Tab-separated table of C-alpha atoms in Angstrom:
chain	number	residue	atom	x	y	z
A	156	UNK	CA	0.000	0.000	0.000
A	157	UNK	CA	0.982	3.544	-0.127
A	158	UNK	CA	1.533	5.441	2.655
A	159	UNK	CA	0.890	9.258	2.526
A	160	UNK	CA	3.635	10.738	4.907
A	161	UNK	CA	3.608	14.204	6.312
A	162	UNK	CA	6.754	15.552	8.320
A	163	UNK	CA	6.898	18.433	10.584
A	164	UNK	CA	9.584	20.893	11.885
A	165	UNK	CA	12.521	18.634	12.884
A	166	UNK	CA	10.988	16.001	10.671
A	167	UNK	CA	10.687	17.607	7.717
A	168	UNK	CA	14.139	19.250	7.858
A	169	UNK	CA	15.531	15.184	8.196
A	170	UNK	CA	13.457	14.098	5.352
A	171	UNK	CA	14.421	17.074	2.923
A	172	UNK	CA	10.557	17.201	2.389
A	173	UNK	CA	7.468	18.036	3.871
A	174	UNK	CA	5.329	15.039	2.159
A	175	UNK	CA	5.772	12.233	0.391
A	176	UNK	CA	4.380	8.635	-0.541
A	177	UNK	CA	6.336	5.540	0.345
A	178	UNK	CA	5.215	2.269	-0.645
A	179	UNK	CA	4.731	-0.288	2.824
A	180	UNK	CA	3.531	-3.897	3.077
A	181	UNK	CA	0.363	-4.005	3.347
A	182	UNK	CA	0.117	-5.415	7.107
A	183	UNK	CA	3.090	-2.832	7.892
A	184	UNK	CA	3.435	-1.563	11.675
A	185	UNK	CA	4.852	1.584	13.410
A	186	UNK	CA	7.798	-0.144	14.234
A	187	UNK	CA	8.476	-1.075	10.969
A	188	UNK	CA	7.728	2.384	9.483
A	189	UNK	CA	10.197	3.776	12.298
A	190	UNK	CA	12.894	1.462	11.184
A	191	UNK	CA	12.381	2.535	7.455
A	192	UNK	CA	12.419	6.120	8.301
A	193	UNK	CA	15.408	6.061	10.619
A	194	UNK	CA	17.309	3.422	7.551
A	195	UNK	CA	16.167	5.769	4.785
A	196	UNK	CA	17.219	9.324	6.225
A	197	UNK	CA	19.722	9.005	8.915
A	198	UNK	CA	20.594	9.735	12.799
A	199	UNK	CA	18.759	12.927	12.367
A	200	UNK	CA	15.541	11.096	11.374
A	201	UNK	CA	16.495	8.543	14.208
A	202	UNK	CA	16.081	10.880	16.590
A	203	UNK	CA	12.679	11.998	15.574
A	204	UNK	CA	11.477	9.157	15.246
A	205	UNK	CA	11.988	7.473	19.091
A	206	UNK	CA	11.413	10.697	21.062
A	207	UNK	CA	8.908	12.077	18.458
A	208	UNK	CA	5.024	10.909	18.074
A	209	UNK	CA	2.703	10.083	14.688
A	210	UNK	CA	-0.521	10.758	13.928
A	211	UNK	CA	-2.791	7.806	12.812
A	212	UNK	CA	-6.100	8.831	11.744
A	213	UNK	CA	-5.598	11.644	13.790
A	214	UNK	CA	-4.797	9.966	17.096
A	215	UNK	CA	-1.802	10.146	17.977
A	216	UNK	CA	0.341	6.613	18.372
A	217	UNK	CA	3.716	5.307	19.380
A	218	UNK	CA	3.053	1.697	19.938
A	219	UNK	CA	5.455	0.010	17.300
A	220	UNK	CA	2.657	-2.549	16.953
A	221	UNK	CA	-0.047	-0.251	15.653
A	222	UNK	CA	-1.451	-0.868	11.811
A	223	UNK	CA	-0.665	1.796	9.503
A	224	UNK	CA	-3.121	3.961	7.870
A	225	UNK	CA	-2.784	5.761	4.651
A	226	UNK	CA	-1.664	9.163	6.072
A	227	UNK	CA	0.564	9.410	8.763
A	228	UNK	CA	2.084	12.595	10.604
A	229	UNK	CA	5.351	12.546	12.002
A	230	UNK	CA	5.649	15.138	14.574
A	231	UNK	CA	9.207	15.813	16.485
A	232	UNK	CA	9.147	16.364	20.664
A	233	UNK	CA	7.287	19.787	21.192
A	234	UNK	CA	8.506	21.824	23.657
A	235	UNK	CA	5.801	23.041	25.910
A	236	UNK	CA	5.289	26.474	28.837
């Protein structure tokens, strides 16, 4: 399936983009889109990925074992006051 991606702040500047497609297994996970994130674009990416958070139909979701949906956001650690 294809995955509609969207990557925010520190995310986007580690992806070089603020969107994107990838193509995923169909029965792909979190975990495994974490792992292909963090493979494809480096320790910066890394980073985002296991402090950060996603959106999954809106909710957000950090349980590696969660289904993927067609859109994901990846959102970096906010800072909050």
């Amino acid at each position: 399936m294809i995955v509609q991606i969207r990557y925010f702040a520190a995310a986007a500047d580690a992806a070089g983009c603020e969107e994107e497609g990838l193509v995923v297994a169909d029965e792909s996970t979190l975990g495994a889109l974490m792992t292909l994130l963090g493979e494809r674009y480096g320790p910066e990416m890394q980073k985002v990925v296991t402090s950060g958070s996603f959106l999954i139909d809106r909710v957000v979701r950090r349980d590696p074992d969660f289904p993927l949906s067609a859109r994901i956001d990846v959102l970096p650690p906010f800072a909050g006051g």
